[in-house]
Short mmCIF file of C-alpha atoms in Angstrom, two decimals:
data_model
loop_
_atom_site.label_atom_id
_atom_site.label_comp_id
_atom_site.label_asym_id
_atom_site.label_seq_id
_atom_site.Cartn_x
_atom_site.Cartn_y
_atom_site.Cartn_z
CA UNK A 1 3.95 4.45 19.40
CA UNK A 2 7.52 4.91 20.47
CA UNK A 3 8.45 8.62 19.57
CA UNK A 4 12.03 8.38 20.43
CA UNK A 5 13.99 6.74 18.52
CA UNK A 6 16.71 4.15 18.90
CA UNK A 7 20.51 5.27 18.04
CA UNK A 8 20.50 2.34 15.51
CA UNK A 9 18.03 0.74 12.95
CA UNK A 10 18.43 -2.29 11.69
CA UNK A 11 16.74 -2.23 7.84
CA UNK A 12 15.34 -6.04 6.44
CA UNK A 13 12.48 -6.50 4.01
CA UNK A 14 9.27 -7.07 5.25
CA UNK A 15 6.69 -8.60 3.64
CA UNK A 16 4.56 -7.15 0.99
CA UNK A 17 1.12 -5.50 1.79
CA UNK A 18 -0.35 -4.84 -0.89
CA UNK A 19 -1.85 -7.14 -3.29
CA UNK A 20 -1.52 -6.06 -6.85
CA UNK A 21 1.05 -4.02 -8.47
CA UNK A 22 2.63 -2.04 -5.97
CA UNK A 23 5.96 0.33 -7.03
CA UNK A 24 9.51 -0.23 -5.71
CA UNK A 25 11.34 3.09 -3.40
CA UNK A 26 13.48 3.57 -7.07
CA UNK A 27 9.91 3.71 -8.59
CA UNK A 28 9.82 7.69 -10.49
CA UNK A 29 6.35 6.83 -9.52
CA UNK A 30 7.15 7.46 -5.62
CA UNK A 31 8.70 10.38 -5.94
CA UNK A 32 5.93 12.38 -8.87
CA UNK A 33 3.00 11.04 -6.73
CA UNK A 34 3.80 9.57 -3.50
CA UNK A 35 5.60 13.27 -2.58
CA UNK A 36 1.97 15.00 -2.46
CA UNK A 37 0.08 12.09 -0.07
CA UNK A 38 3.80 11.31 2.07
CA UNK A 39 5.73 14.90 1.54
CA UNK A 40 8.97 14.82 -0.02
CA UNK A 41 11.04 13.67 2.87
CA UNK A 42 9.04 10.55 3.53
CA UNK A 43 9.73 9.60 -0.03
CA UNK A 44 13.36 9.98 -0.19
CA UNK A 45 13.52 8.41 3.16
CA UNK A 46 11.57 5.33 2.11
CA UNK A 47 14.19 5.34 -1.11
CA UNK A 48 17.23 5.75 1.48
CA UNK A 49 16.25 3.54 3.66
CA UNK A 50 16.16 0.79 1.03
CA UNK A 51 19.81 1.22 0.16
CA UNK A 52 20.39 0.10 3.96
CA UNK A 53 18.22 -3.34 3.72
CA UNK A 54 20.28 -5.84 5.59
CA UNK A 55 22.46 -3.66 7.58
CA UNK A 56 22.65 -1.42 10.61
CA UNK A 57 22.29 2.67 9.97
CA UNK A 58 22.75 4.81 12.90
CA UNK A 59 19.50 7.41 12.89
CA UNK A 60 21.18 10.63 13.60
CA UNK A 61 23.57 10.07 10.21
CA UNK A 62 20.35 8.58 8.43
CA UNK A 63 18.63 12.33 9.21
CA UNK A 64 21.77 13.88 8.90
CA UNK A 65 22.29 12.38 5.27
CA UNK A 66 18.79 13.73 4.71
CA UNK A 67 18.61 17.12 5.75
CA UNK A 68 16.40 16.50 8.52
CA UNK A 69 19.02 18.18 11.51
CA UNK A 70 20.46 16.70 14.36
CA UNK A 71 19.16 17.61 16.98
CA UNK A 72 19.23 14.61 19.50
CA UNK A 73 15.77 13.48 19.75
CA UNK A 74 15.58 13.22 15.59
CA UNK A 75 12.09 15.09 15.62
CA UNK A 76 12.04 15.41 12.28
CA UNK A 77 12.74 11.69 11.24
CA UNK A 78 10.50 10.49 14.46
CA UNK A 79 7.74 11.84 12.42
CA UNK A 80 9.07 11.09 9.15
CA UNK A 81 8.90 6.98 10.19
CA UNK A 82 5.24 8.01 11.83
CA UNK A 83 4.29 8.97 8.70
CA UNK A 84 5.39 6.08 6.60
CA UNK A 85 4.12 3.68 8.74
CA UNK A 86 0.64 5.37 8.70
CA UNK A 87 0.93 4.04 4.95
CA UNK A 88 2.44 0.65 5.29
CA UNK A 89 5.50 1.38 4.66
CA UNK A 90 7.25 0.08 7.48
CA UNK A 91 7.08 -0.74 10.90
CA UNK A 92 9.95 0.02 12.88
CA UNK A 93 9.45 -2.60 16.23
CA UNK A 94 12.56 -1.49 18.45
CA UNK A 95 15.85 -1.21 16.67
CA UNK A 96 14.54 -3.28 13.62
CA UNK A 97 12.84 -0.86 10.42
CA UNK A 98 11.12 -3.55 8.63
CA UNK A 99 10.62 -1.97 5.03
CA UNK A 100 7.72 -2.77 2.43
CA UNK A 101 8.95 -3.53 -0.73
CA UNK A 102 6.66 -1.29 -2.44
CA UNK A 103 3.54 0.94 -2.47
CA UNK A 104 0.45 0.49 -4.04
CA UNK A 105 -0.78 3.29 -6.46
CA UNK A 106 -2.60 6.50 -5.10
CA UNK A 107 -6.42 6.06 -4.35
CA UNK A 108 -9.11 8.23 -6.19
CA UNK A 109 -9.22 9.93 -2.91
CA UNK A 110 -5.54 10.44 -2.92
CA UNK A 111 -5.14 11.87 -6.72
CA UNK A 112 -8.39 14.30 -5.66
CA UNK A 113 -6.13 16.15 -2.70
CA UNK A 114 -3.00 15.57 -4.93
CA UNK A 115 -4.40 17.93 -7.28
CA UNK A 116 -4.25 18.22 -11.28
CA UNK A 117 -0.06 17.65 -11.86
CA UNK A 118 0.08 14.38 -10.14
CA UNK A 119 -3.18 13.18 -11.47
CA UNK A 120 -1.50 13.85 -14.74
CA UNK A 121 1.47 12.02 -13.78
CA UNK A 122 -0.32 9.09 -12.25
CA UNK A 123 -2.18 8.38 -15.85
CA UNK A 124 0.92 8.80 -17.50
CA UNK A 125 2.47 6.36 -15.52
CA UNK A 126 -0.30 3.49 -15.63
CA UNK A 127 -0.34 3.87 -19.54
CA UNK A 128 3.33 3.01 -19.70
CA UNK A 129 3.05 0.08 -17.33
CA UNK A 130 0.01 -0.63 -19.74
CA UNK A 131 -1.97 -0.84 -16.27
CA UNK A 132 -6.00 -0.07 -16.08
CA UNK A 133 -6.99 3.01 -13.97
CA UNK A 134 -10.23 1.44 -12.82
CA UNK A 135 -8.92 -1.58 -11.86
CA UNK A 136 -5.59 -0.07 -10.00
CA UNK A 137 -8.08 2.00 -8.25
CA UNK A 138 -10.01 -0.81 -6.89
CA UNK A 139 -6.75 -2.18 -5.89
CA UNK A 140 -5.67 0.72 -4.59
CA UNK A 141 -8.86 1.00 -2.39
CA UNK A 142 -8.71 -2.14 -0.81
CA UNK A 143 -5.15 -1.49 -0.13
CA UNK A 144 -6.23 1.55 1.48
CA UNK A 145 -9.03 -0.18 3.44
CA UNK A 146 -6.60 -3.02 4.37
CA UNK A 147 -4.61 -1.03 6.14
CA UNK A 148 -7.53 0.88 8.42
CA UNK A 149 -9.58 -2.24 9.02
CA UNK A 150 -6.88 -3.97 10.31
CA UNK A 151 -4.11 -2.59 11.88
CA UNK A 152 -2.17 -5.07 13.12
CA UNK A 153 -1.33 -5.89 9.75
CA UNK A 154 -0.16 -2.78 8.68
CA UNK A 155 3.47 -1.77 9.60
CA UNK A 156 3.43 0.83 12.02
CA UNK A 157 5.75 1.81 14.95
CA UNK A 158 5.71 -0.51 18.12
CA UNK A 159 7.08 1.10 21.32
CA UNK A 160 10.29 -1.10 22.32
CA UNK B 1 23.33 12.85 -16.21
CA UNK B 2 26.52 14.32 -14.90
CA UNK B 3 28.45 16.66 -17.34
CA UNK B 4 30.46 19.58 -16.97
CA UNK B 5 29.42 23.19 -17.33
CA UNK B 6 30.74 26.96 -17.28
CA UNK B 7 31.73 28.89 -14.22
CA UNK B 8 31.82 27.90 -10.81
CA UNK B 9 31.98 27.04 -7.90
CA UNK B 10 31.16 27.15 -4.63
CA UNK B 11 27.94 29.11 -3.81
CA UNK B 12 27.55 30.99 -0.30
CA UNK B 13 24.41 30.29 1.03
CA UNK B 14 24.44 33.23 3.10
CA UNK B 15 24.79 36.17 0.59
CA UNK B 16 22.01 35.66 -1.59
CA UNK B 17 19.41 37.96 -1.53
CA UNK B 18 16.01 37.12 0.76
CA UNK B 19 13.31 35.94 -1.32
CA UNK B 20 9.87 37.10 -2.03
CA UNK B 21 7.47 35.80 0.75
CA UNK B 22 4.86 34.61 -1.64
CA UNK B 23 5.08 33.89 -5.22
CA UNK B 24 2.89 34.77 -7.90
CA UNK B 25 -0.45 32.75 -8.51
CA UNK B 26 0.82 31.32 -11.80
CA UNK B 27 4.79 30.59 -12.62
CA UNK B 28 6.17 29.44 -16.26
CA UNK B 29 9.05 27.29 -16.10
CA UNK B 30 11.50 27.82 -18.88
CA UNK B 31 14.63 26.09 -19.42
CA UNK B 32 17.76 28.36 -18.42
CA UNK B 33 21.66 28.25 -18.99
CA UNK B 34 23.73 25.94 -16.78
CA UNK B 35 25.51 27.81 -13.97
CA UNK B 36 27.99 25.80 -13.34
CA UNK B 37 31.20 24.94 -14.30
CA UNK B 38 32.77 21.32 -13.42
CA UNK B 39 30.27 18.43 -12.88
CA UNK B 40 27.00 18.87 -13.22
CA UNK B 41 23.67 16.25 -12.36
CA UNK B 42 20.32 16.48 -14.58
CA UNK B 43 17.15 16.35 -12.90
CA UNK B 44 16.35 13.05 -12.53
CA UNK B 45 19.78 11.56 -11.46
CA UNK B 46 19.83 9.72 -8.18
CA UNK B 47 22.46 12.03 -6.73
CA UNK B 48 20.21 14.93 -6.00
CA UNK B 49 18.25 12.15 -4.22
CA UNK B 50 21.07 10.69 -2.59
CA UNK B 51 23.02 13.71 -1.67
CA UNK B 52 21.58 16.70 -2.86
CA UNK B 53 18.81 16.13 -0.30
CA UNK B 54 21.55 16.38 2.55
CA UNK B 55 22.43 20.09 1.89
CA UNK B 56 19.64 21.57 0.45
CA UNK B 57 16.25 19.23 2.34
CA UNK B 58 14.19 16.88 0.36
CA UNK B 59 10.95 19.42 -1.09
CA UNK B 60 13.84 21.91 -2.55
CA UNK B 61 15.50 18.37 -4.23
CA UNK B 62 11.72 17.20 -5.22
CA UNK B 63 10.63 20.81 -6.26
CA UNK B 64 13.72 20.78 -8.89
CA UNK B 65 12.51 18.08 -10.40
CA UNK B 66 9.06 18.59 -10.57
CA UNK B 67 9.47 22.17 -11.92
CA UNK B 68 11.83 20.50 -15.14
CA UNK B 69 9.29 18.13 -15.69
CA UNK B 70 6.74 21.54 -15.96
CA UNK B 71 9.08 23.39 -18.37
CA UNK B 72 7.63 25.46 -20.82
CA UNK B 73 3.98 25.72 -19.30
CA UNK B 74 1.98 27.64 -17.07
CA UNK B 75 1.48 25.97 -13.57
CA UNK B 76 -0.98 27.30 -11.08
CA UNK B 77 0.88 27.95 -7.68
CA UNK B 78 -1.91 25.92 -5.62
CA UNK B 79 -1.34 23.01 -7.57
CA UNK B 80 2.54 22.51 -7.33
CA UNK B 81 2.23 22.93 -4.03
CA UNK B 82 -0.72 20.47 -3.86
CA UNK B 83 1.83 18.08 -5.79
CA UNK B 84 4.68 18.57 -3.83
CA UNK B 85 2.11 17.99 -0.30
CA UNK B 86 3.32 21.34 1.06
CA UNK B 87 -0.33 21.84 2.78
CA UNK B 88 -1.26 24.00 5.17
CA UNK B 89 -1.90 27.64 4.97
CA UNK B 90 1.89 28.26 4.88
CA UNK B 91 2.16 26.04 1.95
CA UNK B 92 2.66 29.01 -0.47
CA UNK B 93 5.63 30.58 2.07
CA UNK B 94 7.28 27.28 2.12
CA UNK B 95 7.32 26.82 -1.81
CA UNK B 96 8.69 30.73 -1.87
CA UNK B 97 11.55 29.34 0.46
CA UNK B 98 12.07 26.47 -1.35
CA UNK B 99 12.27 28.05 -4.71
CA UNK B 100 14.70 30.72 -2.81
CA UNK B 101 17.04 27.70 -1.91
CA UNK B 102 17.38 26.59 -5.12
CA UNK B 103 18.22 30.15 -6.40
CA UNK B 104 20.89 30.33 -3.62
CA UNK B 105 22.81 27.23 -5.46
CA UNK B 106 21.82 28.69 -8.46
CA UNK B 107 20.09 25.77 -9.64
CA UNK B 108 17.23 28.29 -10.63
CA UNK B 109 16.36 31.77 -11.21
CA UNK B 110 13.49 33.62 -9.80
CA UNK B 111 12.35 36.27 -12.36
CA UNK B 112 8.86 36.40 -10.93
CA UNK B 113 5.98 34.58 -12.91
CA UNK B 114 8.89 32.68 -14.51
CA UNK B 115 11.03 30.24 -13.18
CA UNK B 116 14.45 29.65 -15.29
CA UNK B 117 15.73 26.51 -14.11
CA UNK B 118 19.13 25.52 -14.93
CA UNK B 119 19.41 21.80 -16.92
CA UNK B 120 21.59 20.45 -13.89
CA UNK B 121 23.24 21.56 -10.80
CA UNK B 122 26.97 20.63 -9.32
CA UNK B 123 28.26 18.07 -7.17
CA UNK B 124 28.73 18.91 -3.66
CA UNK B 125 31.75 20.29 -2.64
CA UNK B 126 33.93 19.53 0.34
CA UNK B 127 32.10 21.65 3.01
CA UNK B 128 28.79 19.97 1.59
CA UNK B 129 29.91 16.56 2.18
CA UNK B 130 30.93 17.19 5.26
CA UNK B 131 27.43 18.56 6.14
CA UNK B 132 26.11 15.55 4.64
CA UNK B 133 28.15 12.98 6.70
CA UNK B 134 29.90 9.77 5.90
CA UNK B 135 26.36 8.16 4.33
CA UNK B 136 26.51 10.95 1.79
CA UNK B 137 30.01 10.84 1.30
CA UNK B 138 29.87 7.66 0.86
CA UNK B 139 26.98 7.86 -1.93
CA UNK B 140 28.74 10.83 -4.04
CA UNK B 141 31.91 8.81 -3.95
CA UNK B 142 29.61 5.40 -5.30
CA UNK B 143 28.47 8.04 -8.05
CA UNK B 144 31.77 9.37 -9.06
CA UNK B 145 33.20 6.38 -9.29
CA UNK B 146 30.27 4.73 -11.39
CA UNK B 147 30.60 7.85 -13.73
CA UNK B 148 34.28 7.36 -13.86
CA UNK B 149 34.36 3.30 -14.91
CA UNK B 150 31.19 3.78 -17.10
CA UNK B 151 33.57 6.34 -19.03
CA UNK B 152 36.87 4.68 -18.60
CA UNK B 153 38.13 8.66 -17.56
CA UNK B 154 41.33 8.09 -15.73
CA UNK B 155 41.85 9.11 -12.01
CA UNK B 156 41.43 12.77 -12.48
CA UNK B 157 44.96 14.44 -11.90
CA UNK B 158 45.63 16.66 -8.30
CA UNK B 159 43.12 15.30 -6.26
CA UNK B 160 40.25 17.04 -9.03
CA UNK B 161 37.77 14.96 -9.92
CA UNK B 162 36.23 14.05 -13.04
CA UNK B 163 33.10 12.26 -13.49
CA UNK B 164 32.18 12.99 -17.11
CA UNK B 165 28.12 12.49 -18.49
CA UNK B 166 26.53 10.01 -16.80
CA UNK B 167 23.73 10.13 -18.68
CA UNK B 168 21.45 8.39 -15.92
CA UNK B 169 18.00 8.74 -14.82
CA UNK B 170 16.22 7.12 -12.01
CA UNK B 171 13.49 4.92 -12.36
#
């Protein structure tokens, strides 16, 4: 895993992967239960980083334009791409940030450590999509599982 | 949505008070009077996303709008910081300097077990665009702009500008 990053990223889509509903980075899903399994910077990053699909963003103005300092190594966003890539939310392999199109909902295990708001939130969300908790759990496992079992398939950072 | 609202201007971040180190196990968000005069952005609008988060970091931005959508109950401390994923056993000194931030641009006031949040908070001024960079700039000048069309206002007069009531939410 490359830690530092390169002065440029170059944002496409990658593909999806999740199967299932997943929910898009403009989602008010992301941001009232994403935030407690990502942390709030991951989220709007994810969000920000969509508004640069299929162009170039220099990385010290992308954690500049996010609060995240710059200081010249970009610790902060290093670890903020780390982190979203943990979740398959892109994979950044040199200068190019491929993004996911979406996440898939929170697993049980998620909602558990995310406490009672966003479980709240999370049931008030899959009635107004008219989704079925049990069922977006399941998928929500095996998106979960997808990821761990194998890891080549989920978007992480690749050294350059 | 983006509106306009009483008094002004630009807040010093540097002469606020310092704020508590901890909070109080339980807060009650109530709704409190708008601080601002000049443009203002609700909760939910994608400019405290988009450049908001420059000036004041993404949990402050997140925390804003997670205590609105708490108004008028009792939340247990542990919980919003569970649901903002401040974890850790400084979680409840980071929420305190959160919360503290948003007093500082008076987007809130800290009255101890309650919270009065204010319905919206300004645009950035100069000095926080400039923080904010040319991606930011970029992005409040894209939300002006929308605000200003979506109202037909005219080019506001002297260089002020105008963006009128949005009226938009994300998501």
């Amino acid at each position: 895993m490359s830690a530092v990053l390169p002065p440029k990223l170059r944002v496409v889509l990658g593909p999806a992967q999740f199967s299932g509903p997943v929910v898009g980075p403009h989602d008010p899903y992301l941001r009232d239960c994403w935030t407690a399994a990502l942390g709030p910077g991951q989220v709007l990053c994810y969000r920000r980083l969509h508004q640069f699909v299929g162009s170039e963003v220099p990385t010290a103005a992308l954690a500049r334009s996010l609060g995240m300092g710059t200081t010249p190594e970009l610790p902060r966003l290093a670890r903020c791409l780390s982190r979203l890539a943990e979740f398959g939310a892109l994979r950044v392999e040199g200068d190019t940030c491929r993004l996911a199109p979406g996440l898939r909902y929170l697993t049980r295990g998620e909602l558990r450590r995310a406490g009672p708001i966003v479980q709240g939130l999370h049931a008030v969300h899959l009635r107004r999509q008219g989704l079925e908790p049990p069922r977006i759990a399941a998928l929500a496992a095996e998106g979960a599982r997808g990821l761990r079992r194998e890891p080549g398939l989920a978007m992480g950072m690749v050294a350059s | 949505m983006i509106g306009r609202a009483p008094d002004s201007g630009r807040v010093d971040m540097g002469d606020a008070q310092p704020g508590p180190a901890q909070l109080p196990d339980r807060l009650r968000g109530e709704l409190g009077r708008l601080a601002y005069s000049g443009l203002v952005v609700g909760p939910d609008h994608p400019y405290l996303f988009d450049c908001w988060v420059a000036v004041i970091g993404p949990t402050p931005v997140l925390c804003f709008t997670r205590l609105h959508q708490l108004v008028g109950t009792e939340v247990d401390t542990g919980a919003l910081t569970d649901s903002l994923g401040l974890v850790g056993a400084d979680a409840g000194v980071r929420l305190a300097r959160c919360v503290d931030k948003l007093a500082r641009v008076r987007a809130l006031i800290n009255a101890g077990e309650q919270i009065l949040l204010s319905p919206g908070i300004r645009v950035l001024l100069e000095p926080e665009l400039d923080l904010g960079g040319d991606l930011v700039r970029d992005l409040h000048e894209a939300h002006l702009a929308k605000a200003r069309s979506r109202r037909s206002l005219p080019e506001p007069p002297s260089g002020r500008r105008s963006a009128g009531n949005l009226g938009e939410r994300e998501g």
